[in-house]
PDB file of N, CA, C and O in Angstrom, chain B, residues numbered from 101:
ATOM      1  N   MET B 101      -2.791  -1.672 138.846  1.00  0.00           N
ATOM      2  CA  MET B 101      -3.612  -2.760 138.332  1.00  0.00           C
ATOM      3  C   MET B 101      -2.746  -3.647 137.444  1.00  0.00           C
ATOM      4  O   MET B 101      -1.897  -3.194 136.677  1.00  0.00           O
ATOM      5  N   THR B 102      -3.012  -4.903 137.598  1.00  0.00           N
ATOM      6  CA  THR B 102      -2.282  -5.847 136.761  1.00  0.00           C
ATOM      7  C   THR B 102      -3.060  -6.081 135.469  1.00  0.00           C
ATOM      8  O   THR B 102      -4.190  -5.620 135.304  1.00  0.00           O
ATOM      9  N   GLY B 103      -2.430  -6.799 134.580  1.00  0.00           N
ATOM     10  CA  GLY B 103      -3.074  -7.083 133.299  1.00  0.00           C
ATOM     11  C   GLY B 103      -4.317  -7.939 133.461  1.00  0.00           C
ATOM     12  O   GLY B 103      -5.286  -7.764 132.723  1.00  0.00           O
ATOM     13  N   LEU B 104      -4.307  -8.868 134.420  1.00  0.00           N
ATOM     14  CA  LEU B 104      -5.453  -9.730 134.666  1.00  0.00           C
ATOM     15  C   LEU B 104      -6.647  -8.926 135.182  1.00  0.00           C
ATOM     16  O   LEU B 104      -7.783  -9.174 134.777  1.00  0.00           O
ATOM     17  N   GLU B 105      -6.396  -7.969 136.068  1.00  0.00           N
ATOM     18  CA  GLU B 105      -7.478  -7.138 136.599  1.00  0.00           C
ATOM     19  C   GLU B 105      -8.100  -6.278 135.505  1.00  0.00           C
ATOM     20  O   GLU B 105      -9.318  -6.101 135.467  1.00  0.00           O
ATOM     21  N   ILE B 106      -7.282  -5.753 134.631  1.00  0.00           N
ATOM     22  CA  ILE B 106      -7.789  -4.933 133.528  1.00  0.00           C
ATOM     23  C   ILE B 106      -8.612  -5.801 132.574  1.00  0.00           C
ATOM     24  O   ILE B 106      -9.663  -5.376 132.095  1.00  0.00           O
ATOM     25  N   LEU B 107      -8.133  -7.010 132.302  1.00  0.00           N
ATOM     26  CA  LEU B 107      -8.859  -7.926 131.431  1.00  0.00           C
ATOM     27  C   LEU B 107     -10.226  -8.278 132.033  1.00  0.00           C
ATOM     28  O   LEU B 107     -11.234  -8.274 131.327  1.00  0.00           O
ATOM     29  N   LEU B 108     -10.259  -8.581 133.328  1.00  0.00           N
ATOM     30  CA  LEU B 108     -11.521  -8.885 133.992  1.00  0.00           C
ATOM     31  C   LEU B 108     -12.467  -7.683 133.983  1.00  0.00           C
ATOM     32  O   LEU B 108     -13.675  -7.845 133.808  1.00  0.00           O
ATOM     33  N   LEU B 109     -11.933  -6.498 134.168  1.00  0.00           N
ATOM     34  CA  LEU B 109     -12.743  -5.284 134.135  1.00  0.00           C
ATOM     35  C   LEU B 109     -13.360  -5.075 132.756  1.00  0.00           C
ATOM     36  O   LEU B 109     -14.525  -4.691 132.652  1.00  0.00           O
ATOM     37  N   VAL B 110     -12.601  -5.321 131.714  1.00  0.00           N
ATOM     38  CA  VAL B 110     -13.111  -5.183 130.350  1.00  0.00           C
ATOM     39  C   VAL B 110     -14.186  -6.236 130.077  1.00  0.00           C
ATOM     40  O   VAL B 110     -15.207  -5.928 129.462  1.00  0.00           O
ATOM     41  N   ILE B 111     -13.969  -7.465 130.524  1.00  0.00           N
ATOM     42  CA  ILE B 111     -14.955  -8.528 130.312  1.00  0.00           C
ATOM     43  C   ILE B 111     -16.263  -8.202 131.027  1.00  0.00           C
ATOM     44  O   ILE B 111     -17.340  -8.375 130.457  1.00  0.00           O
ATOM     45  N   VAL B 112     -16.176  -7.734 132.266  1.00  0.00           N
ATOM     46  CA  VAL B 112     -17.382  -7.377 133.017  1.00  0.00           C
ATOM     47  C   VAL B 112     -18.091  -6.213 132.348  1.00  0.00           C
ATOM     48  O   VAL B 112     -19.320  -6.207 132.282  1.00  0.00           O
ATOM     49  N   LEU B 113     -17.365  -5.243 131.858  1.00  0.00           N
ATOM     50  CA  LEU B 113     -17.965  -4.104 131.177  1.00  0.00           C
ATOM     51  C   LEU B 113     -18.691  -4.546 129.911  1.00  0.00           C
ATOM     52  O   LEU B 113     -19.794  -4.073 129.636  1.00  0.00           O
ATOM     53  N   VAL B 114     -18.097  -5.432 129.151  1.00  0.00           N
ATOM     54  CA  VAL B 114     -18.737  -5.942 127.933  1.00  0.00           C
ATOM     55  C   VAL B 114     -20.006  -6.722 128.288  1.00  0.00           C
ATOM     56  O   VAL B 114     -21.021  -6.582 127.605  1.00  0.00           O
ATOM     57  N   LEU B 115     -19.963  -7.542 129.346  1.00  0.00           N
ATOM     58  CA  LEU B 115     -21.141  -8.293 129.758  1.00  0.00           C
ATOM     59  C   LEU B 115     -22.269  -7.376 130.223  1.00  0.00           C
ATOM     60  O   LEU B 115     -23.434  -7.629 129.915  1.00  0.00           O
ATOM     61  N   VAL B 116     -21.944  -6.322 130.954  1.00  0.00           N
ATOM     62  CA  VAL B 116     -22.961  -5.373 131.411  1.00  0.00           C
ATOM     63  C   VAL B 116     -23.591  -4.646 130.224  1.00  0.00           C
ATOM     64  O   VAL B 116     -24.808  -4.464 130.185  1.00  0.00           O
ATOM     65  N   LEU B 117     -22.784  -4.238 129.272  1.00  0.00           N
ATOM     66  CA  LEU B 117     -23.325  -3.563 128.083  1.00  0.00           C
ATOM     67  C   LEU B 117     -24.195  -4.505 127.251  1.00  0.00           C
ATOM     68  O   LEU B 117     -25.218  -4.086 126.708  1.00  0.00           O
ATOM     69  N   ALA B 118     -23.796  -5.772 127.147  1.00  0.00           N
ATOM     70  CA  ALA B 118     -24.596  -6.753 126.407  1.00  0.00           C
ATOM     71  C   ALA B 118     -25.921  -7.009 127.112  1.00  0.00           C
ATOM     72  O   ALA B 118     -26.958  -7.124 126.458  1.00  0.00           O
ATOM     73  N   ALA B 119     -25.896  -7.100 128.449  1.00  0.00           N
ATOM     74  CA  ALA B 119     -27.132  -7.308 129.204  1.00  0.00           C
ATOM     75  C   ALA B 119     -28.058  -6.106 129.063  1.00  0.00           C
ATOM     76  O   ALA B 119     -29.270  -6.277 128.938  1.00  0.00           O
ATOM     77  N   ALA B 120     -27.519  -4.916 129.083  1.00  0.00           N
ATOM     78  CA  ALA B 120     -28.335  -3.713 128.923  1.00  0.00           C
ATOM     79  C   ALA B 120     -28.968  -3.676 127.539  1.00  0.00           C
ATOM     80  O   ALA B 120     -30.130  -3.295 127.403  1.00  0.00           O
ATOM     81  N   GLN B 121     -28.232  -4.061 126.527  1.00  0.00           N
ATOM     82  CA  GLN B 121     -28.769  -4.102 125.168  1.00  0.00           C
ATOM     83  C   GLN B 121     -29.884  -5.143 125.056  1.00  0.00           C
ATOM     84  O   GLN B 121     -30.889  -4.909 124.385  1.00  0.00           O
ATOM     85  N   LEU B 122     -29.706  -6.285 125.709  1.00  0.00           N
ATOM     86  CA  LEU B 122     -30.725  -7.333 125.687  1.00  0.00           C
ATOM     87  C   LEU B 122     -32.006  -6.870 126.378  1.00  0.00           C
ATOM     88  O   LEU B 122     -33.102  -7.113 125.873  1.00  0.00           O
ATOM     89  N   VAL B 123     -31.879  -6.212 127.517  1.00  0.00           N
ATOM     90  CA  VAL B 123     -33.048  -5.707 128.232  1.00  0.00           C
ATOM     91  C   VAL B 123     -33.754  -4.641 127.404  1.00  0.00           C
ATOM     92  O   VAL B 123     -34.984  -4.605 127.358  1.00  0.00           O
ATOM     93  N   ARG B 124     -33.003  -3.791 126.764  1.00  0.00           N
ATOM     94  CA  ARG B 124     -33.591  -2.748 125.918  1.00  0.00           C
ATOM     95  C   ARG B 124     -34.337  -3.359 124.728  1.00  0.00           C
ATOM     96  O   ARG B 124     -35.348  -2.811 124.291  1.00  0.00           O
ATOM     97  N   ALA B 125     -33.857  -4.476 124.206  1.00  0.00           N
ATOM     98  CA  ALA B 125     -34.503  -5.109 123.058  1.00  0.00           C
ATOM     99  C   ALA B 125     -35.747  -5.897 123.472  1.00  0.00           C
ATOM    100  O   ALA B 125     -36.700  -5.986 122.698  1.00  0.00           O
ATOM    101  N   VAL B 126     -35.756  -6.464 124.668  1.00  0.00           N
ATOM    102  CA  VAL B 126     -36.845  -7.337 125.101  1.00  0.00           C
ATOM    103  C   VAL B 126     -37.950  -6.572 125.815  1.00  0.00           C
ATOM    104  O   VAL B 126     -39.074  -7.070 125.888  1.00  0.00           O
ATOM    105  N   SER B 127     -37.681  -5.399 126.337  1.00  0.00           N
ATOM    106  CA  SER B 127     -38.665  -4.684 127.155  1.00  0.00           C
ATOM    107  C   SER B 127     -39.979  -4.362 126.423  1.00  0.00           C
ATOM    108  O   SER B 127     -41.027  -4.422 127.066  1.00  0.00           O
ATOM    109  N   PRO B 128     -39.995  -4.028 125.135  1.00  0.00           N
ATOM    110  CA  PRO B 128     -41.306  -3.811 124.490  1.00  0.00           C
ATOM    111  C   PRO B 128     -42.179  -5.067 124.484  1.00  0.00           C
ATOM    112  O   PRO B 128     -43.399  -4.971 124.616  1.00  0.00           O
ATOM    113  N   PHE B 129     -41.569  -6.233 124.333  1.00  0.00           N
ATOM    114  CA  PHE B 129     -42.332  -7.475 124.348  1.00  0.00           C
ATOM    115  C   PHE B 129     -42.885  -7.759 125.737  1.00  0.00           C
ATOM    116  O   PHE B 129     -44.011  -8.238 125.870  1.00  0.00           O
ATOM    117  N   ILE B 130     -42.113  -7.472 126.758  1.00  0.00           N
ATOM    118  CA  ILE B 130     -42.573  -7.678 128.129  1.00  0.00           C
ATOM    119  C   ILE B 130     -43.735  -6.743 128.435  1.00  0.00           C
ATOM    120  O   ILE B 130     -44.726  -7.156 129.036  1.00  0.00           O
ATOM    121  N   ILE B 131     -43.618  -5.495 128.026  1.00  0.00           N
ATOM    122  CA  ILE B 131     -44.700  -4.525 128.256  1.00  0.00           C
ATOM    123  C   ILE B 131     -45.953  -4.953 127.507  1.00  0.00           C
ATOM    124  O   ILE B 131     -47.051  -4.868 128.057  1.00  0.00           O
ATOM    125  N   ASN B 132     -45.820  -5.409 126.271  1.00  0.00           N
ATOM    126  CA  ASN B 132     -46.962  -5.865 125.481  1.00  0.00           C
ATOM    127  C   ASN B 132     -47.638  -7.059 126.146  1.00  0.00           C
ATOM    128  O   ASN B 132     -48.866  -7.130 126.181  1.00  0.00           O
ATOM    129  N   ALA B 133     -46.858  -7.993 126.671  1.00  0.00           N
ATOM    130  CA  ALA B 133     -47.424  -9.167 127.329  1.00  0.00           C
ATOM    131  C   ALA B 133     -48.164  -8.775 128.599  1.00  0.00           C
ATOM    132  O   ALA B 133     -49.248  -9.295 128.865  1.00  0.00           O
ATOM    133  N   VAL B 134     -47.598  -7.872 129.386  1.00  0.00           N
ATOM    134  CA  VAL B 134     -48.246  -7.439 130.627  1.00  0.00           C
ATOM    135  C   VAL B 134     -49.552  -6.707 130.317  1.00  0.00           C
ATOM    136  O   VAL B 134     -50.559  -6.933 130.988  1.00  0.00           O
ATOM    137  N   VAL B 135     -49.545  -5.838 129.316  1.00  0.00           N
ATOM    138  CA  VAL B 135     -50.767  -5.116 128.947  1.00  0.00           C
ATOM    139  C   VAL B 135     -51.828  -6.101 128.447  1.00  0.00           C
ATOM    140  O   VAL B 135     -53.008  -5.936 128.757  1.00  0.00           O
ATOM    141  N   GLY B 136     -51.437  -7.099 127.695  1.00  0.00           N
ATOM    142  CA  GLY B 136     -52.385  -8.113 127.230  1.00  0.00           C
ATOM    143  C   GLY B 136     -52.998  -8.894 128.381  1.00  0.00           C
ATOM    144  O   GLY B 136     -54.197  -9.173 128.370  1.00  0.00           O
ATOM    145  N   LEU B 137     -52.190  -9.251 129.375  1.00  0.00           N
ATOM    146  CA  LEU B 137     -52.714  -9.959 130.540  1.00  0.00           C
ATOM    147  C   LEU B 137     -53.650  -9.070 131.350  1.00  0.00           C
ATOM    148  O   LEU B 137     -54.644  -9.549 131.896  1.00  0.00           O
ATOM    149  N   VAL B 138     -53.337  -7.780 131.431  1.00  0.00           N
ATOM    150  CA  VAL B 138     -54.222  -6.847 132.140  1.00  0.00           C
ATOM    151  C   VAL B 138     -55.551  -6.721 131.412  1.00  0.00           C
ATOM    152  O   VAL B 138     -56.601  -6.681 132.053  1.00  0.00           O
ATOM    153  N   VAL B 139     -55.525  -6.660 130.085  1.00  0.00           N
ATOM    154  CA  VAL B 139     -56.764  -6.578 129.299  1.00  0.00           C
ATOM    155  C   VAL B 139     -57.616  -7.826 129.542  1.00  0.00           C
ATOM    156  O   VAL B 139     -58.831  -7.724 129.708  1.00  0.00           O
ATOM    157  N   LEU B 140     -56.990  -8.983 129.562  1.00  0.00           N
ATOM    158  CA  LEU B 140     -57.726 -10.215 129.810  1.00  0.00           C
ATOM    159  C   LEU B 140     -58.322 -10.219 131.216  1.00  0.00           C
ATOM    160  O   LEU B 140     -59.467 -10.634 131.398  1.00  0.00           O
ATOM    161  N   TYR B 141     -57.575  -9.769 132.197  1.00  0.00           N
ATOM    162  CA  TYR B 141     -58.057  -9.712 133.578  1.00  0.00           C
ATOM    163  C   TYR B 141     -59.222  -8.735 133.707  1.00  0.00           C
ATOM    164  O   TYR B 141     -60.226  -9.046 134.348  1.00  0.00           O
ATOM    165  N   VAL B 142     -59.093  -7.560 133.105  1.00  0.00           N
ATOM    166  CA  VAL B 142     -60.162  -6.555 133.173  1.00  0.00           C
ATOM    167  C   VAL B 142     -61.425  -7.084 132.492  1.00  0.00           C
ATOM    168  O   VAL B 142     -62.530  -6.845 132.977  1.00  0.00           O
ATOM    169  N   ALA B 143     -61.276  -7.794 131.382  1.00  0.00           N
ATOM    170  CA  ALA B 143     -62.436  -8.350 130.689  1.00  0.00           C
ATOM    171  C   ALA B 143     -63.147  -9.372 131.567  1.00  0.00           C
ATOM    172  O   ALA B 143     -64.373  -9.483 131.530  1.00  0.00           O
ATOM    173  N   GLN B 144     -62.385 -10.114 132.350  1.00  0.00           N
ATOM    174  CA  GLN B 144     -62.997 -11.103 133.227  1.00  0.00           C
ATOM    175  C   GLN B 144     -63.664 -10.452 134.425  1.00  0.00           C
ATOM    176  O   GLN B 144     -64.781 -10.823 134.785  1.00  0.00           O
ATOM    177  N   VAL B 145     -63.001  -9.490 135.049  1.00  0.00           N
ATOM    178  CA  VAL B 145     -63.509  -8.911 136.285  1.00  0.00           C
ATOM    179  C   VAL B 145     -64.596  -7.880 136.019  1.00  0.00           C
ATOM    180  O   VAL B 145     -65.671  -7.957 136.614  1.00  0.00           O
ATOM    181  N   VAL B 146     -64.347  -6.933 135.153  1.00  0.00           N
ATOM    182  CA  VAL B 146     -65.279  -5.828 134.940  1.00  0.00           C
ATOM    183  C   VAL B 146     -66.485  -6.265 134.112  1.00  0.00           C
ATOM    184  O   VAL B 146     -67.624  -5.969 134.472  1.00  0.00           O
ATOM    185  N   PHE B 147     -66.243  -6.958 133.021  1.00  0.00           N
ATOM    186  CA  PHE B 147     -67.327  -7.326 132.125  1.00  0.00           C
ATOM    187  C   PHE B 147     -67.918  -8.698 132.429  1.00  0.00           C
ATOM    188  O   PHE B 147     -68.922  -9.082 131.830  1.00  0.00           O
ATOM    189  N   GLY B 148     -67.319  -9.430 133.338  1.00  0.00           N
ATOM    190  CA  GLY B 148     -67.844 -10.725 133.751  1.00  0.00           C
ATOM    191  C   GLY B 148     -67.754 -11.808 132.701  1.00  0.00           C
ATOM    192  O   GLY B 148     -68.547 -12.750 132.716  1.00  0.00           O
ATOM    193  N   LEU B 149     -66.811 -11.697 131.794  1.00  0.00           N
ATOM    194  CA  LEU B 149     -66.657 -12.719 130.761  1.00  0.00           C
ATOM    195  C   LEU B 149     -66.010 -13.956 131.371  1.00  0.00           C
ATOM    196  O   LEU B 149     -65.007 -13.865 132.079  1.00  0.00           O
ATOM    197  N   GLY B 150     -66.590 -15.093 131.090  1.00  0.00           N
ATOM    198  CA  GLY B 150     -66.042 -16.332 131.617  1.00  0.00           C
ATOM    199  C   GLY B 150     -65.028 -16.925 130.664  1.00  0.00           C
ATOM    200  O   GLY B 150     -65.392 -17.450 129.611  1.00  0.00           O
ATOM    201  N   ILE B 151     -63.784 -16.848 131.019  1.00  0.00           N
ATOM    202  CA  ILE B 151     -62.715 -17.393 130.182  1.00  0.00           C
ATOM    203  C   ILE B 151     -61.925 -18.364 131.041  1.00  0.00           C
ATOM    204  O   ILE B 151     -61.490 -18.026 132.142  1.00  0.00           O
ATOM    205  N   VAL B 152     -61.743 -19.573 130.530  1.00  0.00           N
ATOM    206  CA  VAL B 152     -60.939 -20.547 131.242  1.00  0.00           C
ATOM    207  C   VAL B 152     -59.471 -20.206 131.010  1.00  0.00           C
ATOM    208  O   VAL B 152     -58.988 -20.227 129.878  1.00  0.00           O
ATOM    209  N   VAL B 153     -58.775 -19.894 132.086  1.00  0.00           N
ATOM    210  CA  VAL B 153     -57.364 -19.521 131.972  1.00  0.00           C
ATOM    211  C   VAL B 153     -56.527 -20.790 132.088  1.00  0.00           C
ATOM    212  O   VAL B 153     -56.424 -21.394 133.156  1.00  0.00           O
ATOM    213  N   THR B 154     -55.941 -21.171 130.979  1.00  0.00           N
ATOM    214  CA  THR B 154     -55.081 -22.343 130.910  1.00  0.00           C
ATOM    215  C   THR B 154     -53.679 -21.883 130.500  1.00  0.00           C
ATOM    216  O   THR B 154     -53.496 -20.727 130.119  1.00  0.00           O
ATOM    217  N   PRO B 155     -52.710 -22.759 130.575  1.00  0.00           N
ATOM    218  CA  PRO B 155     -51.374 -22.371 130.090  1.00  0.00           C
ATOM    219  C   PRO B 155     -51.371 -21.948 128.620  1.00  0.00           C
ATOM    220  O   PRO B 155     -50.558 -21.115 128.220  1.00  0.00           O
ATOM    221  N   ILE B 156     -52.269 -22.513 127.816  1.00  0.00           N
ATOM    222  CA  ILE B 156     -52.334 -22.122 126.404  1.00  0.00           C
ATOM    223  C   ILE B 156     -52.830 -20.683 126.273  1.00  0.00           C
ATOM    224  O   ILE B 156     -52.304 -19.914 125.468  1.00  0.00           O
ATOM    225  N   VAL B 157     -53.843 -20.318 127.063  1.00  0.00           N
ATOM    226  CA  VAL B 157     -54.353 -18.946 127.038  1.00  0.00           C
ATOM    227  C   VAL B 157     -53.275 -17.978 127.477  1.00  0.00           C
ATOM    228  O   VAL B 157     -53.084 -16.933 126.855  1.00  0.00           O
ATOM    229  N   ILE B 158     -52.571 -18.316 128.537  1.00  0.00           N
ATOM    230  CA  ILE B 158     -51.510 -17.441 129.025  1.00  0.00           C
ATOM    231  C   ILE B 158     -50.412 -17.301 127.983  1.00  0.00           C
ATOM    232  O   ILE B 158     -49.876 -16.208 127.800  1.00  0.00           O
ATOM    233  N   ALA B 159     -50.067 -18.383 127.296  1.00  0.00           N
ATOM    234  CA  ALA B 159     -49.036 -18.314 126.261  1.00  0.00           C
ATOM    235  C   ALA B 159     -49.487 -17.449 125.082  1.00  0.00           C
ATOM    236  O   ALA B 159     -48.702 -16.662 124.552  1.00  0.00           O
ATOM    237  N   ILE B 160     -50.758 -17.594 124.667  1.00  0.00           N
ATOM    238  CA  ILE B 160     -51.269 -16.785 123.554  1.00  0.00           C
ATOM    239  C   ILE B 160     -51.240 -15.312 123.910  1.00  0.00           C
ATOM    240  O   ILE B 160     -50.816 -14.480 123.109  1.00  0.00           O
ATOM    241  N   VAL B 161     -51.695 -14.991 125.123  1.00  0.00           N
ATOM    242  CA  VAL B 161     -51.740 -13.586 125.543  1.00  0.00           C
ATOM    243  C   VAL B 161     -50.331 -13.045 125.771  1.00  0.00           C
ATOM    244  O   VAL B 161     -50.053 -11.894 125.432  1.00  0.00           O
ATOM    245  N   ALA B 162     -49.446 -13.849 126.335  1.00  0.00           N
ATOM    246  CA  ALA B 162     -48.084 -13.378 126.592  1.00  0.00           C
ATOM    247  C   ALA B 162     -47.324 -13.136 125.293  1.00  0.00           C
ATOM    248  O   ALA B 162     -46.560 -12.176 125.191  1.00  0.00           O
ATOM    249  N   ILE B 163     -47.526 -13.990 124.312  1.00  0.00           N
ATOM    250  CA  ILE B 163     -46.822 -13.818 123.036  1.00  0.00           C
ATOM    251  C   ILE B 163     -47.515 -12.762 122.180  1.00  0.00           C
ATOM    252  O   ILE B 163     -46.852 -11.932 121.557  1.00  0.00           O
ATOM    253  N   GLY B 164     -48.838 -12.793 122.149  1.00  0.00           N
ATOM    254  CA  GLY B 164     -49.575 -11.890 121.276  1.00  0.00           C
ATOM    255  C   GLY B 164     -49.874 -10.533 121.864  1.00  0.00           C
ATOM    256  O   GLY B 164     -50.157  -9.590 121.125  1.00  0.00           O
ATOM    257  N   GLY B 165     -49.818 -10.412 123.181  1.00  0.00           N
ATOM    258  CA  GLY B 165     -50.107  -9.131 123.828  1.00  0.00           C
ATOM    259  C   GLY B 165     -51.577  -8.784 123.699  1.00  0.00           C
ATOM    260  O   GLY B 165     -52.440  -9.641 123.891  1.00  0.00           O
ATOM    261  N   VAL B 166     -51.864  -7.539 123.378  1.00  0.00           N
ATOM    262  CA  VAL B 166     -53.248  -7.073 123.258  1.00  0.00           C
ATOM    263  C   VAL B 166     -53.979  -7.801 122.117  1.00  0.00           C
ATOM    264  O   VAL B 166     -55.112  -8.233 122.325  1.00  0.00           O
ATOM    265  N   PRO B 167     -53.390  -7.956 120.931  1.00  0.00           N
ATOM    266  CA  PRO B 167     -54.098  -8.730 119.901  1.00  0.00           C
ATOM    267  C   PRO B 167     -54.361 -10.178 120.327  1.00  0.00           C
ATOM    268  O   PRO B 167     -55.387 -10.752 119.963  1.00  0.00           O
ATOM    269  N   GLY B 168     -53.457 -10.758 121.081  1.00  0.00           N
ATOM    270  CA  GLY B 168     -53.676 -12.111 121.583  1.00  0.00           C
ATOM    271  C   GLY B 168     -54.821 -12.175 122.562  1.00  0.00           C
ATOM    272  O   GLY B 168     -55.609 -13.121 122.537  1.00  0.00           O
ATOM    273  N   SER B 169     -54.927 -11.177 123.431  1.00  0.00           N
ATOM    274  CA  SER B 169     -56.041 -11.165 124.375  1.00  0.00           C
ATOM    275  C   SER B 169     -57.364 -10.909 123.665  1.00  0.00           C
ATOM    276  O   SER B 169     -58.390 -11.469 124.052  1.00  0.00           O
ATOM    277  N   VAL B 170     -57.354 -10.075 122.635  1.00  0.00           N
ATOM    278  CA  VAL B 170     -58.578  -9.851 121.852  1.00  0.00           C
ATOM    279  C   VAL B 170     -58.979 -11.143 121.144  1.00  0.00           C
ATOM    280  O   VAL B 170     -60.166 -11.458 121.063  1.00  0.00           O
ATOM    281  N   LEU B 171     -58.012 -11.886 120.635  1.00  0.00           N
ATOM    282  CA  LEU B 171     -58.298 -13.167 119.992  1.00  0.00           C
ATOM    283  C   LEU B 171     -58.921 -14.146 120.982  1.00  0.00           C
ATOM    284  O   LEU B 171     -59.913 -14.802 120.665  1.00  0.00           O
ATOM    285  N   VAL B 172     -58.350 -14.245 122.171  1.00  0.00           N
ATOM    286  CA  VAL B 172     -58.885 -15.146 123.192  1.00  0.00           C
ATOM    287  C   VAL B 172     -60.296 -14.706 123.584  1.00  0.00           C
ATOM    288  O   VAL B 172     -61.185 -15.545 123.736  1.00  0.00           O
ATOM    289  N   LEU B 173     -60.506 -13.410 123.747  1.00  0.00           N
ATOM    290  CA  LEU B 173     -61.835 -12.904 124.095  1.00  0.00           C
ATOM    291  C   LEU B 173     -62.852 -13.211 122.998  1.00  0.00           C
ATOM    292  O   LEU B 173     -63.975 -13.625 123.286  1.00  0.00           O
ATOM    293  N   ALA B 174     -62.461 -13.010 121.747  1.00  0.00           N
ATOM    294  CA  ALA B 174     -63.377 -13.275 120.630  1.00  0.00           C
ATOM    295  C   ALA B 174     -63.714 -14.763 120.542  1.00  0.00           C
ATOM    296  O   ALA B 174     -64.873 -15.124 120.336  1.00  0.00           O
ATOM    297  N   LEU B 175     -62.720 -15.620 120.693  1.00  0.00           N
ATOM    298  CA  LEU B 175     -62.982 -17.058 120.639  1.00  0.00           C
ATOM    299  C   LEU B 175     -63.881 -17.496 121.786  1.00  0.00           C
ATOM    300  O   LEU B 175     -64.718 -18.384 121.622  1.00  0.00           O
ATOM    301  N   SER B 176     -63.708 -16.874 122.941  1.00  0.00           N
ATOM    302  CA  SER B 176     -64.543 -17.206 124.090  1.00  0.00           C
ATOM    303  C   SER B 176     -65.971 -16.703 123.902  1.00  0.00           C
ATOM    304  O   SER B 176     -66.925 -17.410 124.229  1.00  0.00           O
ATOM    305  N   LEU B 177     -66.125 -15.490 123.379  1.00  0.00           N
ATOM    306  CA  LEU B 177     -67.460 -14.932 123.172  1.00  0.00           C
ATOM    307  C   LEU B 177     -68.270 -15.729 122.145  1.00  0.00           C
ATOM    308  O   LEU B 177     -69.479 -15.900 122.302  1.00  0.00           O
ATOM    309  N   PHE B 178     -67.608 -16.210 121.108  1.00  0.00           N
ATOM    310  CA  PHE B 178     -68.297 -16.978 120.075  1.00  0.00           C
ATOM    311  C   PHE B 178     -68.418 -18.461 120.423  1.00  0.00           C
ATOM    312  O   PHE B 178     -68.982 -19.239 119.652  1.00  0.00           O
ATOM    313  N   GLY B 179     -67.893 -18.846 121.572  1.00  0.00           N
ATOM    314  CA  GLY B 179     -68.026 -20.235 122.023  1.00  0.00           C
ATOM    315  C   GLY B 179     -67.135 -21.208 121.309  1.00  0.00           C
ATOM    316  O   GLY B 179     -67.383 -22.413 121.352  1.00  0.00           O
ATOM    317  N   VAL B 180     -66.105 -20.729 120.655  1.00  0.00           N
ATOM    318  CA  VAL B 180     -65.208 -21.602 119.903  1.00  0.00           C
ATOM    319  C   VAL B 180     -64.217 -22.294 120.828  1.00  0.00           C
ATOM    320  O   VAL B 180     -63.995 -23.500 120.721  1.00  0.00           O
ATOM    321  N   ALA B 181     -63.620 -21.522 121.741  1.00  0.00           N
ATOM    322  CA  ALA B 181     -62.625 -22.086 122.639  1.00  0.00           C
ATOM    323  C   ALA B 181     -62.590 -21.269 123.931  1.00  0.00           C
ATOM    324  O   ALA B 181     -63.122 -20.161 123.995  1.00  0.00           O
ATOM    325  N   PHE B 182     -61.962 -21.830 124.943  1.00  0.00           N
ATOM    326  CA  PHE B 182     -61.733 -21.178 126.229  1.00  0.00           C
ATOM    327  C   PHE B 182     -63.036 -20.838 126.947  1.00  0.00           C
ATOM    328  O   PHE B 182     -63.097 -19.879 127.715  1.00  0.00           O
ATOM    329  N   VAL B 183     -64.075 -21.630 126.690  1.00  0.00           N
ATOM    330  CA  VAL B 183     -65.370 -21.425 127.333  1.00  0.00           C
ATOM    331  C   VAL B 183     -65.420 -22.296 128.575  1.00  0.00           C
ATOM    332  O   VAL B 183     -65.044 -23.467 128.531  1.00  0.00           O
ATOM    333  N   PRO B 184     -65.888 -21.726 129.697  1.00  0.00           N
ATOM    334  CA  PRO B 184     -65.955 -22.548 130.930  1.00  0.00           C
ATOM    335  C   PRO B 184     -67.004 -23.643 130.844  1.00  0.00           C
ATOM    336  O   PRO B 184     -67.177 -24.408 131.792  1.00  0.00           O
TER     337      PRO B 184
END
């Protein structure tokens, strides 16, 4: 192996380790967002709650997760926002 090949191997190894660390740090947020979206979907399908799904609702639920979906559900139930 030449020096250039070793350098490229080290760079690729560092990039793979950095990507793995990033995925490990972001995965709890992704799981929280998916669970929040599932809660919102179940509330609509099973309980028949009418919630207007807009990009704002999706952003609130994706960022807030389960508490965000509970907030959207509460605002919809009280007629404050997201009412069809």
